[in-house]
């Protein structure tokens, strides 16, 4: 569900190729770039009924509002789509006999942390709408977990890399775009820590979660690596200089951020056998290799908040 979005446009074909019989349900806010043979039901997920989910083994929930600007633009939709919607989908899935639900949560639930690598046991304390809504979505799904209904919440780092449904509003993707377009990367604060998750590693994690046989509810941090925003920018600058002969400046605004966290993926390694494989250069190379497919940097379709505002203006969505 939500399988035509930035993550879904990579994960859905990946799972299809891995031999899973998949059906995507999505309202297609950003269009549909899935291969045509993948079954797609274009729908608002709130319109799905229990009967629609009969016969499915697993639901993967990738829907909702997927960043802070959207959540701040529409606090109401944020809490409806990130908290009430997963609860509704989880409830009808369990009633329909679905065995497993995998939820795309976010490491942003950790908020502003200091000098500690956070495990899933550490407190998740955040005070901004997106983080709170994702945490509450996770909690409501875990509350539904039972012997025959396995809930796996994947707290994803910031996902980066190329997707056929491209986003240029995600940390590394934005830096790469700004380096190429403006020859300048502006950072809010170079000391801020973030876990970054390459799409290849993300697919691996979902694959492992699908194969994981366990009862009840489980939470996993998933990232490829932890980095400061400054280190990430340095890598982008070096890559762009070497490959494209572009000199890129870094401007650091030294602002206070409300998010700062690094996470441990030890639990995912121990229970899922998840092993991160991508480093910063792998992800930047992925972007570079697909540059011709998103080089129209001003196209608003690459920026979630722009598409969302337009859908609200057109009354296709209620804010
Ligand atoms: N991209 C990241 O860095 C990141 C990091 C952590 C967590 N997440 C979570 O992962 C999920 C997917 O992220 P993404 O980057 O692919 O987001 P995205 O915005 O690209 O895709 C979301 C998809 O959900 C669909 N959708 C939303 N509400 C819907 C509804 N009510 N009915 C039907 N379809 C609906 C949209 O049409 C869209 O295709 C989100 O839940 C997000 O919160 C993303």
Short mmCIF file of C-alpha atoms and ligand atoms in Angstrom, two decimals:
data_model
loop_
_atom_site.label_atom_id
_atom_site.label_comp_id
_atom_site.label_asym_id
_atom_site.label_seq_id
_atom_site.Cartn_x
_atom_site.Cartn_y
_atom_site.Cartn_z
CA UNK A 1 0.00 0.00 0.00
CA UNK A 2 1.53 3.28 -1.11
CA UNK A 3 3.55 1.14 -3.52
CA UNK A 4 3.82 3.69 -6.36
CA UNK A 5 5.69 6.24 -4.21
CA UNK A 6 9.45 6.90 -4.11
CA UNK A 7 10.17 3.72 -2.12
CA UNK A 8 7.38 1.65 -3.66
CA UNK A 9 8.51 2.37 -7.24
CA UNK A 10 11.73 0.50 -6.39
CA UNK A 11 10.47 -2.00 -3.81
CA UNK A 12 7.42 -3.18 -5.78
CA UNK A 13 9.40 -4.26 -8.89
CA UNK A 14 12.13 -5.70 -6.64
CA UNK A 15 9.64 -7.96 -4.81
CA UNK A 16 7.94 -8.84 -8.10
CA UNK A 17 11.29 -9.94 -9.53
CA UNK A 18 12.05 -11.85 -6.32
CA UNK A 19 8.98 -14.00 -7.11
CA UNK A 20 6.31 -12.51 -4.85
CA UNK A 21 2.83 -12.17 -6.31
CA UNK A 22 2.16 -8.51 -5.51
CA UNK A 23 -0.76 -6.14 -5.87
CA UNK A 24 -0.22 -2.42 -5.27
CA UNK A 25 -2.97 -0.24 -3.79
CA UNK A 26 -2.26 3.48 -4.06
CA UNK A 27 -4.03 6.76 -4.76
CA UNK A 28 -1.14 7.60 -7.15
CA UNK A 29 -0.62 11.19 -5.96
CA UNK A 30 2.66 11.27 -7.86
CA UNK A 31 1.54 9.24 -10.87
CA UNK A 32 2.53 5.68 -11.56
CA UNK A 33 5.94 4.58 -12.80
CA UNK A 34 5.50 0.88 -12.01
CA UNK A 35 6.10 -1.71 -14.75
CA UNK A 36 2.73 -2.26 -16.46
CA UNK A 37 2.48 -5.94 -15.53
CA UNK A 38 2.31 -5.12 -11.79
CA UNK A 39 -1.30 -5.22 -10.60
CA UNK A 40 -2.42 -1.80 -9.39
CA UNK A 41 -5.62 -0.81 -7.62
CA UNK A 42 -5.95 2.97 -7.71
CA UNK A 43 -7.76 3.83 -4.51
CA UNK A 44 -7.71 5.80 -1.33
CA UNK A 45 -6.75 3.21 1.28
CA UNK A 46 -9.60 4.34 3.55
CA UNK A 47 -11.96 3.04 0.84
CA UNK A 48 -10.57 -0.50 1.15
CA UNK A 49 -12.77 -2.98 2.99
CA UNK A 50 -11.90 -6.14 4.87
CA UNK A 51 -13.12 -8.28 1.91
CA UNK A 52 -10.58 -6.56 -0.37
CA UNK A 53 -7.73 -7.94 1.73
CA UNK A 54 -8.94 -11.55 1.87
CA UNK A 55 -6.42 -13.96 0.38
CA UNK A 56 -3.37 -11.74 0.92
CA UNK A 57 -0.59 -13.06 3.20
CA UNK A 58 1.17 -9.76 3.84
CA UNK A 59 0.47 -6.05 3.70
CA UNK A 60 3.34 -3.58 3.32
CA UNK A 61 2.29 -0.10 4.39
CA UNK A 62 4.24 2.67 2.60
CA UNK A 63 1.47 5.27 2.45
CA UNK A 64 0.72 8.49 4.31
CA UNK A 65 2.52 11.84 4.36
CA UNK A 66 6.21 11.20 4.02
CA UNK A 67 8.00 14.31 5.24
CA UNK A 68 7.97 17.23 7.67
CA UNK A 69 6.88 19.96 5.21
CA UNK A 70 3.75 18.00 4.25
CA UNK A 71 3.01 17.24 7.91
CA UNK A 72 3.40 20.91 8.84
CA UNK A 73 1.33 22.11 5.87
CA UNK A 74 -1.52 19.86 6.91
CA UNK A 75 -1.39 18.71 10.54
CA UNK A 76 -4.86 17.22 10.12
CA UNK A 77 -3.98 15.03 7.12
CA UNK A 78 -0.72 14.13 8.81
CA UNK A 79 -2.40 12.58 11.81
CA UNK A 80 -5.21 11.05 9.76
CA UNK A 81 -2.92 9.45 7.17
CA UNK A 82 0.08 8.57 9.36
CA UNK A 83 -1.74 7.47 12.50
CA UNK A 84 -5.39 6.64 11.81
CA UNK A 85 -4.77 5.10 8.36
CA UNK A 86 -2.20 2.48 9.44
CA UNK A 87 -4.49 1.59 12.36
CA UNK A 88 -7.45 1.18 9.99
CA UNK A 89 -5.47 -0.86 7.46
CA UNK A 90 -3.96 -2.99 10.24
CA UNK A 91 -7.38 -3.66 11.68
CA UNK A 92 -9.06 -4.74 8.42
CA UNK A 93 -5.96 -6.74 7.43
CA UNK A 94 -6.02 -8.71 10.66
CA UNK A 95 -9.78 -9.29 10.36
CA UNK A 96 -9.27 -10.48 6.77
CA UNK A 97 -6.77 -13.11 7.88
CA UNK A 98 -3.60 -11.37 6.62
CA UNK A 99 -0.66 -12.93 8.50
CA UNK A 100 1.85 -10.09 8.48
CA UNK A 101 1.98 -6.31 8.17
CA UNK A 102 5.24 -4.48 7.54
CA UNK A 103 5.08 -0.79 8.39
CA UNK A 104 7.37 1.88 6.94
CA UNK A 105 8.18 3.79 10.12
CA UNK A 106 10.96 6.35 10.44
CA UNK A 107 14.04 6.94 12.60
CA UNK A 108 12.68 10.47 12.94
CA UNK A 109 10.77 9.10 15.95
CA UNK A 110 14.05 9.54 17.92
CA UNK A 111 13.95 13.34 17.76
CA UNK A 112 16.95 15.29 19.08
CA UNK A 113 19.41 12.92 20.75
CA UNK A 114 22.92 13.47 22.08
CA UNK A 115 26.07 11.37 21.57
CA UNK A 116 24.43 7.99 21.67
CA UNK A 117 23.67 5.41 19.03
CA UNK A 118 20.01 4.60 19.55
CA UNK A 119 18.65 1.07 19.69
CA UNK A 120 14.99 0.15 19.42
CA UNK A 121 14.92 -0.06 23.24
CA UNK A 122 15.93 3.58 23.71
CA UNK A 123 13.24 6.22 24.24
CA UNK A 124 11.63 7.55 21.08
CA UNK A 125 10.88 11.15 21.99
CA UNK A 126 10.09 13.67 19.29
CA UNK A 127 8.00 16.80 19.34
CA UNK A 128 7.25 17.54 15.69
CA UNK A 129 4.10 16.38 13.87
CA UNK A 130 5.68 13.96 11.39
CA UNK A 131 7.72 12.07 14.01
CA UNK A 132 4.85 11.92 16.49
CA UNK A 133 2.41 10.67 13.85
CA UNK A 134 4.79 7.94 12.62
CA UNK A 135 5.40 6.80 16.20
CA UNK A 136 1.68 6.68 16.93
CA UNK A 137 1.09 4.75 13.69
CA UNK A 138 3.67 2.22 14.85
CA UNK A 139 2.15 1.98 18.33
CA UNK A 140 -1.35 1.38 17.01
CA UNK A 141 -0.12 -1.39 14.72
CA UNK A 142 1.93 -3.05 17.45
CA UNK A 143 -1.20 -3.04 19.61
CA UNK A 144 -2.93 -5.15 16.94
CA UNK A 145 -0.12 -7.73 16.80
CA UNK A 146 -0.94 -11.22 18.07
CA UNK A 147 -0.08 -14.86 17.52
CA UNK A 148 -1.46 -14.96 13.97
CA UNK A 149 -0.83 -11.34 13.02
CA UNK A 150 2.81 -10.40 12.88
CA UNK A 151 3.62 -6.65 12.79
CA UNK A 152 7.09 -5.52 11.77
CA UNK A 153 7.83 -1.83 12.05
CA UNK A 154 10.85 -0.74 10.07
CA UNK A 155 12.26 2.53 11.39
CA UNK A 156 13.96 3.69 8.23
CA UNK A 157 16.80 6.14 8.03
CA UNK A 158 16.48 8.89 5.42
CA UNK A 159 16.09 6.96 2.20
CA UNK A 160 18.24 8.16 -0.69
CA UNK A 161 19.13 7.13 -4.21
CA UNK A 162 17.37 6.92 -7.54
CA UNK A 163 13.76 5.82 -7.90
CA UNK A 164 11.67 5.97 -11.11
CA UNK A 165 9.30 8.08 -8.94
CA UNK A 166 12.07 10.43 -7.98
CA UNK A 167 12.22 12.70 -4.93
CA UNK A 168 14.70 15.57 -4.71
CA UNK A 169 13.57 16.60 -1.21
CA UNK A 170 15.57 13.95 0.67
CA UNK A 171 18.95 14.71 2.30
CA UNK A 172 21.47 13.21 -0.07
CA UNK A 173 19.29 13.57 -3.17
CA UNK A 174 18.88 17.27 -2.39
CA UNK A 175 22.60 17.77 -1.84
CA UNK A 176 23.45 16.06 -5.11
CA UNK A 177 20.86 18.11 -7.00
CA UNK A 178 22.06 21.38 -5.43
CA UNK A 179 25.68 20.53 -6.16
CA UNK A 180 24.93 19.93 -9.84
CA UNK A 181 22.36 22.71 -10.29
CA UNK A 182 23.67 25.54 -8.09
CA UNK A 183 27.26 24.45 -7.42
CA UNK A 184 26.41 25.10 -3.78
CA UNK A 185 25.13 22.99 -0.89
CA UNK A 186 23.45 24.80 1.99
CA UNK A 187 23.38 22.96 5.31
CA UNK A 188 21.27 23.86 8.33
CA UNK A 189 24.04 22.49 10.55
CA UNK A 190 26.95 20.28 9.51
CA UNK A 191 27.18 18.56 12.94
CA UNK A 192 23.72 16.98 12.78
CA UNK A 193 23.68 13.17 12.68
CA UNK A 194 21.41 11.18 10.38
CA UNK A 195 21.12 7.52 9.44
CA UNK A 196 21.03 7.21 5.63
CA UNK A 197 19.38 4.27 3.90
CA UNK A 198 20.14 3.35 0.29
CA UNK A 199 17.24 1.92 -1.70
CA UNK A 200 19.16 -1.29 -2.38
CA UNK A 201 19.61 -1.88 1.37
CA UNK A 202 15.99 -0.93 1.96
CA UNK A 203 14.84 -3.65 -0.47
CA UNK A 204 17.08 -6.15 1.27
CA UNK A 205 15.54 -5.22 4.64
CA UNK A 206 11.95 -5.64 3.42
CA UNK A 207 12.86 -8.96 1.80
CA UNK A 208 14.34 -10.19 5.10
CA UNK A 209 11.29 -8.91 7.00
CA UNK A 210 9.01 -10.87 4.65
CA UNK A 211 10.98 -14.03 5.38
CA UNK A 212 11.11 -13.43 9.13
CA UNK A 213 8.94 -15.94 10.94
CA UNK A 214 7.90 -14.53 14.26
CA UNK A 215 4.75 -13.96 16.20
CA UNK A 216 3.63 -10.63 17.61
CA UNK A 217 5.21 -7.23 17.04
CA UNK A 218 8.81 -6.28 16.30
CA UNK A 219 10.58 -2.99 15.69
CA UNK A 220 13.80 -2.68 13.70
CA UNK A 221 16.07 0.25 12.92
CA UNK A 222 17.22 0.01 9.31
CA UNK A 223 19.94 2.19 7.84
CA UNK A 224 22.97 1.81 5.59
CA UNK A 225 25.21 4.05 7.71
CA UNK A 226 25.17 6.92 10.20
CA UNK A 227 26.78 10.15 9.13
CA UNK A 228 26.89 13.82 9.95
CA UNK A 229 25.27 16.05 7.39
CA UNK A 230 28.67 17.76 6.97
CA UNK A 231 30.42 14.47 6.10
CA UNK A 232 27.70 13.69 3.61
CA UNK A 233 28.09 17.07 1.93
CA UNK A 234 31.88 16.59 1.75
CA UNK A 235 31.37 13.26 -0.05
CA UNK A 236 28.98 14.83 -2.55
CA UNK A 237 31.37 17.76 -3.19
CA UNK A 238 34.30 15.40 -3.79
CA UNK A 239 32.30 13.13 -6.08
CA UNK A 240 30.92 15.98 -8.18
CA UNK A 241 34.40 17.49 -8.49
CA UNK A 242 35.96 14.19 -9.58
CA UNK A 243 33.22 13.04 -11.94
CA UNK A 244 31.83 16.30 -13.32
CA UNK A 245 34.63 18.76 -12.69
CA UNK A 246 32.26 21.07 -10.83
CA UNK A 247 33.53 23.07 -7.84
CA UNK A 248 30.86 23.10 -5.17
CA UNK A 249 30.73 25.42 -2.17
CA UNK A 250 29.27 24.41 1.18
CA UNK A 251 27.38 27.00 3.20
CA UNK A 252 26.71 26.09 6.82
CA UNK A 253 23.91 28.06 8.45
CA UNK A 254 24.74 26.63 11.88
CA UNK A 255 21.09 26.57 12.85
CA UNK A 256 19.63 24.52 15.68
CA UNK A 257 17.93 21.43 14.21
CA UNK A 258 15.15 19.55 15.95
CA UNK A 259 16.38 16.21 14.67
CA UNK A 260 19.72 14.64 15.49
CA UNK A 261 20.11 10.88 15.80
CA UNK A 262 22.23 7.89 14.89
CA UNK A 263 20.88 4.38 15.12
CA UNK A 264 22.10 0.85 15.72
CA UNK A 265 21.06 -1.87 13.26
CA UNK A 266 22.43 -4.69 15.47
CA UNK A 267 18.95 -6.06 16.17
CA UNK A 268 18.19 -6.27 12.43
CA UNK A 269 21.51 -8.06 11.92
CA UNK A 270 20.82 -10.55 14.73
CA UNK A 271 17.18 -11.36 13.96
CA UNK A 272 16.80 -10.61 10.24
CA UNK A 273 20.39 -11.18 9.11
CA UNK A 274 20.24 -7.69 7.57
CA UNK A 275 23.69 -6.47 6.55
CA UNK A 276 23.99 -2.96 5.16
CA UNK A 277 25.90 -2.98 1.89
CA UNK A 278 25.72 0.57 0.57
CA UNK A 279 28.04 3.42 1.47
CA UNK A 280 27.79 7.11 0.59
CA UNK A 281 29.64 6.68 -2.71
CA UNK A 282 27.33 3.84 -3.81
CA UNK A 283 24.31 6.08 -3.33
CA UNK A 284 25.86 9.14 -5.00
CA UNK A 285 26.96 6.94 -7.93
CA UNK A 286 23.40 5.63 -8.23
CA UNK A 287 22.18 9.23 -8.48
CA UNK A 288 24.88 10.17 -10.98
CA UNK A 289 24.15 7.12 -13.17
CA UNK A 290 20.46 8.12 -13.44
CA UNK A 291 20.92 11.88 -13.65
CA UNK A 292 19.37 12.12 -17.12
CA UNK A 293 16.09 10.86 -15.64
CA UNK A 294 15.70 13.73 -13.15
CA UNK A 295 17.80 16.54 -14.61
CA UNK A 296 14.72 18.74 -15.01
CA UNK A 297 15.39 19.91 -11.44
CA UNK A 298 12.66 22.54 -11.36
CA UNK A 299 9.90 20.05 -12.14
CA UNK A 300 7.61 20.17 -9.13
CA UNK A 301 6.85 16.45 -9.35
CA UNK A 302 10.21 15.80 -7.61
CA UNK A 303 9.14 17.75 -4.52
CA UNK A 304 6.41 16.17 -2.39
CA UNK A 305 5.20 19.39 -0.80
CA UNK A 306 4.64 21.02 -4.22
CA UNK A 307 2.55 18.09 -5.50
CA UNK A 308 0.64 17.89 -2.23
CA UNK A 309 -0.22 21.61 -2.22
CA UNK A 310 -1.41 21.37 -5.81
CA UNK A 311 -3.65 18.38 -5.04
CA UNK A 312 -5.13 20.33 -2.12
CA UNK A 313 -5.66 23.42 -4.33
CA UNK A 314 -7.42 21.25 -6.90
CA UNK A 315 -9.55 19.81 -4.08
CA UNK A 316 -8.32 16.31 -4.94
CA UNK A 317 -7.14 16.12 -1.31
CA UNK A 318 -8.35 17.73 1.88
CA UNK A 319 -5.66 19.45 3.93
N1 LIG B 1 11.56 8.44 2.00
C1 LIG B 1 12.14 8.44 3.20
O1 LIG B 1 13.27 8.91 3.41
C2 LIG B 1 11.42 7.80 4.37
C3 LIG B 1 12.11 7.65 5.58
C4 LIG B 1 11.45 7.07 6.65
C5 LIG B 1 10.15 6.64 6.51
N2 LIG B 1 9.50 6.80 5.32
C6 LIG B 1 8.12 6.32 5.19
O2 LIG B 1 8.08 5.42 4.10
C7 LIG B 1 6.83 5.52 3.41
C8 LIG B 1 7.07 5.72 1.93
O3 LIG B 1 7.89 6.87 1.72
P1 LIG B 1 8.10 7.45 0.25
O4 LIG B 1 9.31 8.30 0.28
O5 LIG B 1 7.98 6.36 -0.75
O6 LIG B 1 6.81 8.39 0.15
P2 LIG B 1 6.02 8.97 -1.11
O7 LIG B 1 5.40 10.22 -0.63
O8 LIG B 1 6.88 8.99 -2.30
O9 LIG B 1 4.89 7.86 -1.36
C9 LIG B 1 3.75 7.71 -0.56
C10 LIG B 1 2.71 7.00 -1.42
O10 LIG B 1 1.56 6.77 -0.61
C11 LIG B 1 0.40 7.06 -1.38
N3 LIG B 1 -0.65 7.42 -0.43
C12 LIG B 1 -0.57 8.30 0.59
N4 LIG B 1 -1.74 8.35 1.24
C13 LIG B 1 -2.59 7.48 0.61
C14 LIG B 1 -3.94 7.08 0.82
N5 LIG B 1 -4.70 7.61 1.79
N6 LIG B 1 -4.47 6.15 -0.01
C15 LIG B 1 -3.73 5.62 -1.01
N7 LIG B 1 -2.44 5.95 -1.26
C16 LIG B 1 -1.89 6.88 -0.45
C17 LIG B 1 0.81 8.21 -2.30
O11 LIG B 1 -0.01 8.26 -3.46
C18 LIG B 1 2.25 7.82 -2.63
O12 LIG B 1 2.31 7.02 -3.80
C19 LIG B 1 6.07 6.67 4.08
O13 LIG B 1 5.15 6.10 5.00
C20 LIG B 1 7.13 7.43 4.83
O14 LIG B 1 6.64 8.06 5.99
C21 LIG B 1 10.12 7.37 4.25
#
